[in-house]
Amino acid sequence: AWPEPLTTTWQLAMRIPAALVVDAVARVRQILPGGTFQAAHGVGDIRVGADVMEPSALGELRAWAESTSGSLIVITRPDGAEDVDPWGTVPPSLELQLRVKAAFDPAGVMAPGRLPGRL
């Protein structure tokens, strides 16, 4: 049976090495005591939900995930939080991504600003 999808205002996808899922869950519980989560232990994917998200909590979770060579992506956020970067640290492949996007979308009309690096 699959778990029900999260229905919280904030929804995050944390992707980390599978061996660190238990550590990640402990951090989520510590940093977001009122939050919820769904953890896929074998693959290192944790879905995190909260109705209230302090910028410091998001930053702390993202910094930890990235320190493990993982990532934290904001899937949904409330209206008014558009200034929150959904992607985190810009990947080293940004220059390549810019060239690919320019080749396939020279007018820049597909999802402007919605990709990593506000691409």
PDB file of N, CA and C in Angstrom, residues 28-82:
ATOM      1  N   VAL A  28      14.747  15.956  10.439  1.00  0.00           N
ATOM      2  CA  VAL A  28      13.421  16.512  10.131  1.00  0.00           C
ATOM      3  C   VAL A  28      12.611  16.640  11.406  1.00  0.00           C
ATOM      4  N   ARG A  29      12.618  15.606  12.236  1.00  0.00           N
ATOM      5  CA  ARG A  29      11.860  15.656  13.496  1.00  0.00           C
ATOM      6  C   ARG A  29      12.381  16.748  14.430  1.00  0.00           C
ATOM      7  N   GLN A  30      13.703  16.952  14.436  1.00  0.00           N
ATOM      8  CA  GLN A  30      14.299  17.967  15.305  1.00  0.00           C
ATOM      9  C   GLN A  30      14.014  19.378  14.784  1.00  0.00           C
ATOM     10  N   ILE A  31      14.168  19.599  13.489  1.00  0.00           N
ATOM     11  CA  ILE A  31      14.055  20.938  12.913  1.00  0.00           C
ATOM     12  C   ILE A  31      12.605  21.334  12.673  1.00  0.00           C
ATOM     13  N   LEU A  32      11.748  20.379  12.321  1.00  0.00           N
ATOM     14  CA  LEU A  32      10.320  20.639  12.080  1.00  0.00           C
ATOM     15  C   LEU A  32       9.474  19.753  12.989  1.00  0.00           C
ATOM     16  N   PRO A  33       9.422  20.056  14.279  1.00  0.00           N
ATOM     17  CA  PRO A  33       8.721  19.156  15.194  1.00  0.00           C
ATOM     18  C   PRO A  33       7.248  18.940  14.845  1.00  0.00           C
ATOM     19  N   GLY A  34       6.603  19.904  14.181  1.00  0.00           N
ATOM     20  CA  GLY A  34       5.201  19.739  13.802  1.00  0.00           C
ATOM     21  C   GLY A  34       5.024  19.235  12.391  1.00  0.00           C
ATOM     22  N   GLY A  35       6.119  18.903  11.722  1.00  0.00           N
ATOM     23  CA  GLY A  35       6.055  18.471  10.330  1.00  0.00           C
ATOM     24  C   GLY A  35       5.744  16.990  10.198  1.00  0.00           C
ATOM     25  N   THR A  36       5.498  16.602   8.976  1.00  0.00           N
ATOM     26  CA  THR A  36       5.259  15.207   8.667  1.00  0.00           C
ATOM     27  C   THR A  36       6.299  14.761   7.650  1.00  0.00           C
ATOM     28  N   PHE A  37       6.432  13.467   7.476  1.00  0.00           N
ATOM     29  CA  PHE A  37       7.387  12.985   6.487  1.00  0.00           C
ATOM     30  C   PHE A  37       6.989  11.598   6.019  1.00  0.00           C
ATOM     31  N   GLN A  38       7.479  11.264   4.852  1.00  0.00           N
ATOM     32  CA  GLN A  38       7.375   9.921   4.302  1.00  0.00           C
ATOM     33  C   GLN A  38       8.771   9.558   3.823  1.00  0.00           C
ATOM     34  N   ALA A  39       9.314   8.480   4.315  1.00  0.00           N
ATOM     35  CA  ALA A  39      10.685   8.100   3.983  1.00  0.00           C
ATOM     36  C   ALA A  39      10.710   6.788   3.202  1.00  0.00           C
ATOM     37  N   ALA A  40      11.443   6.820   2.095  1.00  0.00           N
ATOM     38  CA  ALA A  40      11.680   5.609   1.313  1.00  0.00           C
ATOM     39  C   ALA A  40      13.092   5.149   1.650  1.00  0.00           C
ATOM     40  N   HIS A  41      13.194   4.221   2.581  1.00  0.00           N
ATOM     41  CA  HIS A  41      14.494   3.834   3.142  1.00  0.00           C
ATOM     42  C   HIS A  41      15.464   3.269   2.117  1.00  0.00           C
ATOM     43  N   GLY A  42      15.023   2.514   1.168  1.00  0.00           N
ATOM     44  CA  GLY A  42      15.933   1.882   0.231  1.00  0.00           C
ATOM     45  C   GLY A  42      16.492   2.801  -0.832  1.00  0.00           C
ATOM     46  N   VAL A  43      15.890   3.985  -1.015  1.00  0.00           N
ATOM     47  CA  VAL A  43      16.319   4.860  -2.104  1.00  0.00           C
ATOM     48  C   VAL A  43      16.765   6.244  -1.653  1.00  0.00           C
ATOM     49  N   GLY A  44      16.586   6.596  -0.397  1.00  0.00           N
ATOM     50  CA  GLY A  44      17.039   7.892   0.097  1.00  0.00           C
ATOM     51  C   GLY A  44      16.154   9.051  -0.302  1.00  0.00           C
ATOM     52  N   ASP A  45      14.871   8.811  -0.449  1.00  0.00           N
ATOM     53  CA  ASP A  45      13.917   9.864  -0.805  1.00  0.00           C
ATOM     54  C   ASP A  45      12.994  10.099   0.380  1.00  0.00           C
ATOM     55  N   ILE A  46      12.962  11.335   0.856  1.00  0.00           N
ATOM     56  CA  ILE A  46      12.105  11.681   1.986  1.00  0.00           C
ATOM     57  C   ILE A  46      11.233  12.852   1.565  1.00  0.00           C
ATOM     58  N   ARG A  47       9.946  12.700   1.698  1.00  0.00           N
ATOM     59  CA  ARG A  47       9.003  13.785   1.445  1.00  0.00           C
ATOM     60  C   ARG A  47       8.676  14.406   2.794  1.00  0.00           C
ATOM     61  N   VAL A  48       8.810  15.712   2.864  1.00  0.00           N
ATOM     62  CA  VAL A  48       8.609  16.438   4.117  1.00  0.00           C
ATOM     63  C   VAL A  48       7.465  17.416   3.914  1.00  0.00           C
ATOM     64  N   GLY A  49       6.575  17.491   4.894  1.00  0.00           N
ATOM     65  CA  GLY A  49       5.454  18.418   4.820  1.00  0.00           C
ATOM     66  C   GLY A  49       5.314  19.212   6.096  1.00  0.00           C
ATOM     67  N   ALA A  50       4.890  20.467   5.932  1.00  0.00           N
ATOM     68  CA  ALA A  50       4.623  21.338   7.083  1.00  0.00           C
ATOM     69  C   ALA A  50       3.685  22.442   6.622  1.00  0.00           C
ATOM     70  N   ASP A  51       2.878  22.922   7.528  1.00  0.00           N
ATOM     71  CA  ASP A  51       2.019  24.053   7.193  1.00  0.00           C
ATOM     72  C   ASP A  51       2.713  25.376   7.467  1.00  0.00           C
ATOM     73  N   VAL A  52       3.710  25.353   8.346  1.00  0.00           N
ATOM     74  CA  VAL A  52       4.506  26.547   8.641  1.00  0.00           C
ATOM     75  C   VAL A  52       5.972  26.175   8.445  1.00  0.00           C
ATOM     76  N   MET A  53       6.694  27.024   7.726  1.00  0.00           N
ATOM     77  CA  MET A  53       8.109  26.747   7.457  1.00  0.00           C
ATOM     78  C   MET A  53       8.909  28.029   7.674  1.00  0.00           C
ATOM     79  N   GLU A  54       9.733  28.016   8.685  1.00  0.00           N
ATOM     80  CA  GLU A  54      10.638  29.134   8.909  1.00  0.00           C
ATOM     81  C   GLU A  54      11.776  29.057   7.898  1.00  0.00           C
ATOM     82  N   PRO A  55      12.214  30.205   7.356  1.00  0.00           N
ATOM     83  CA  PRO A  55      13.330  30.178   6.415  1.00  0.00           C
ATOM     84  C   PRO A  55      14.570  29.487   6.984  1.00  0.00           C
ATOM     85  N   SER A  56      14.803  29.657   8.276  1.00  0.00           N
ATOM     86  CA  SER A  56      15.979  29.028   8.886  1.00  0.00           C
ATOM     87  C   SER A  56      15.849  27.509   8.881  1.00  0.00           C
ATOM     88  N   ALA A  57      14.638  26.988   9.065  1.00  0.00           N
ATOM     89  CA  ALA A  57      14.434  25.537   9.047  1.00  0.00           C
ATOM     90  C   ALA A  57      14.693  24.985   7.649  1.00  0.00           C
ATOM     91  N   LEU A  58      14.155  25.665   6.647  1.00  0.00           N
ATOM     92  CA  LEU A  58      14.391  25.240   5.274  1.00  0.00           C
ATOM     93  C   LEU A  58      15.881  25.284   4.952  1.00  0.00           C
ATOM     94  N   GLY A  59      16.543  26.358   5.344  1.00  0.00           N
ATOM     95  CA  GLY A  59      17.982  26.494   5.102  1.00  0.00           C
ATOM     96  C   GLY A  59      18.794  25.430   5.801  1.00  0.00           C
ATOM     97  N   GLU A  60      18.414  25.102   7.033  1.00  0.00           N
ATOM     98  CA  GLU A  60      19.160  24.094   7.791  1.00  0.00           C
ATOM     99  C   GLU A  60      18.997  22.700   7.181  1.00  0.00           C
ATOM    100  N   LEU A  61      17.760  22.357   6.789  1.00  0.00           N
ATOM    101  CA  LEU A  61      17.538  21.060   6.149  1.00  0.00           C
ATOM    102  C   LEU A  61      18.270  20.974   4.813  1.00  0.00           C
ATOM    103  N   ARG A  62      18.199  22.055   4.033  1.00  0.00           N
ATOM    104  CA  ARG A  62      18.865  22.061   2.725  1.00  0.00           C
ATOM    105  C   ARG A  62      20.379  21.961   2.883  1.00  0.00           C
ATOM    106  N   ALA A  63      20.941  22.713   3.818  1.00  0.00           N
ATOM    107  CA  ALA A  63      22.393  22.680   4.032  1.00  0.00           C
ATOM    108  C   ALA A  63      22.843  21.275   4.418  1.00  0.00           C
ATOM    109  N   TRP A  64      22.076  20.610   5.288  1.00  0.00           N
ATOM    110  CA  TRP A  64      22.452  19.262   5.678  1.00  0.00           C
ATOM    111  C   TRP A  64      22.366  18.311   4.485  1.00  0.00           C
ATOM    112  N   ALA A  65      21.272  18.368   3.740  1.00  0.00           N
ATOM    113  CA  ALA A  65      21.106  17.482   2.586  1.00  0.00           C
ATOM    114  C   ALA A  65      22.240  17.680   1.584  1.00  0.00           C
ATOM    115  N   GLU A  66      22.571  18.930   1.288  1.00  0.00           N
ATOM    116  CA  GLU A  66      23.633  19.211   0.325  1.00  0.00           C
ATOM    117  C   GLU A  66      25.002  18.791   0.859  1.00  0.00           C
ATOM    118  N   SER A  67      25.177  18.819   2.173  1.00  0.00           N
ATOM    119  CA  SER A  67      26.463  18.390   2.748  1.00  0.00           C
ATOM    120  C   SER A  67      26.680  16.885   2.585  1.00  0.00           C
ATOM    121  N   THR A  68      25.618  16.146   2.289  1.00  0.00           N
ATOM    122  CA  THR A  68      25.713  14.706   2.076  1.00  0.00           C
ATOM    123  C   THR A  68      25.757  14.362   0.591  1.00  0.00           C
ATOM    124  N   SER A  69      25.945  15.383  -0.249  1.00  0.00           N
ATOM    125  CA  SER A  69      25.864  15.258  -1.714  1.00  0.00           C
ATOM    126  C   SER A  69      24.439  15.003  -2.171  1.00  0.00           C
ATOM    127  N   GLY A  70      23.487  15.378  -1.344  1.00  0.00           N
ATOM    128  CA  GLY A  70      22.083  15.246  -1.679  1.00  0.00           C
ATOM    129  C   GLY A  70      21.489  16.586  -2.067  1.00  0.00           C
ATOM    130  N   SER A  71      20.169  16.652  -2.006  1.00  0.00           N
ATOM    131  CA  SER A  71      19.479  17.893  -2.361  1.00  0.00           C
ATOM    132  C   SER A  71      18.176  17.998  -1.589  1.00  0.00           C
ATOM    133  N   LEU A  72      17.650  19.208  -1.552  1.00  0.00           N
ATOM    134  CA  LEU A  72      16.336  19.452  -0.987  1.00  0.00           C
ATOM    135  C   LEU A  72      15.623  20.398  -1.942  1.00  0.00           C
ATOM    136  N   ILE A  73      14.492  19.967  -2.451  1.00  0.00           N
ATOM    137  CA  ILE A  73      13.731  20.726  -3.433  1.00  0.00           C
ATOM    138  C   ILE A  73      12.379  21.084  -2.833  1.00  0.00           C
ATOM    139  N   VAL A  74      11.949  22.324  -3.021  1.00  0.00           N
ATOM    140  CA  VAL A  74      10.627  22.750  -2.583  1.00  0.00           C
ATOM    141  C   VAL A  74       9.636  22.377  -3.678  1.00  0.00           C
ATOM    142  N   ILE A  75       8.709  21.493  -3.364  1.00  0.00           N
ATOM    143  CA  ILE A  75       7.716  21.044  -4.332  1.00  0.00           C
ATOM    144  C   ILE A  75       6.526  21.995  -4.353  1.00  0.00           C
ATOM    145  N   THR A  76       5.995  22.315  -3.174  1.00  0.00           N
ATOM    146  CA  THR A  76       4.917  23.297  -3.079  1.00  0.00           C
ATOM    147  C   THR A  76       5.243  24.261  -1.951  1.00  0.00           C
ATOM    148  N   ARG A  77       4.748  25.465  -2.101  1.00  0.00           N
ATOM    149  CA  ARG A  77       4.924  26.508  -1.096  1.00  0.00           C
ATOM    150  C   ARG A  77       3.695  27.400  -1.151  1.00  0.00           C
ATOM    151  N   PRO A  78       3.418  28.123  -0.084  1.00  0.00           N
ATOM    152  CA  PRO A  78       2.207  28.943  -0.064  1.00  0.00           C
ATOM    153  C   PRO A  78       2.346  30.185  -0.944  1.00  0.00           C
ATOM    154  N   ASP A  79       1.215  30.751  -1.304  1.00  0.00           N
ATOM    155  CA  ASP A  79       1.228  32.023  -2.013  1.00  0.00           C
ATOM    156  C   ASP A  79       1.969  33.040  -1.154  1.00  0.00           C
ATOM    157  N   GLY A  80       2.753  33.872  -1.796  1.00  0.00           N
ATOM    158  CA  GLY A  80       3.538  34.865  -1.081  1.00  0.00           C
ATOM    159  C   GLY A  80       4.948  34.408  -0.772  1.00  0.00           C
ATOM    160  N   ALA A  81       5.257  33.140  -1.044  1.00  0.00           N
ATOM    161  CA  ALA A  81       6.598  32.618  -0.772  1.00  0.00           C
ATOM    162  C   ALA A  81       7.365  32.374  -2.073  1.00  0.00           C
ATOM    163  N   GLU A  82       7.006  33.104  -3.116  1.00  0.00           N
ATOM    164  CA  GLU A  82       7.646  32.914  -4.417  1.00  0.00           C
ATOM    165  C   GLU A  82       9.126  33.272  -4.405  1.00  0.00           C
TER     166      GLU A  82
END
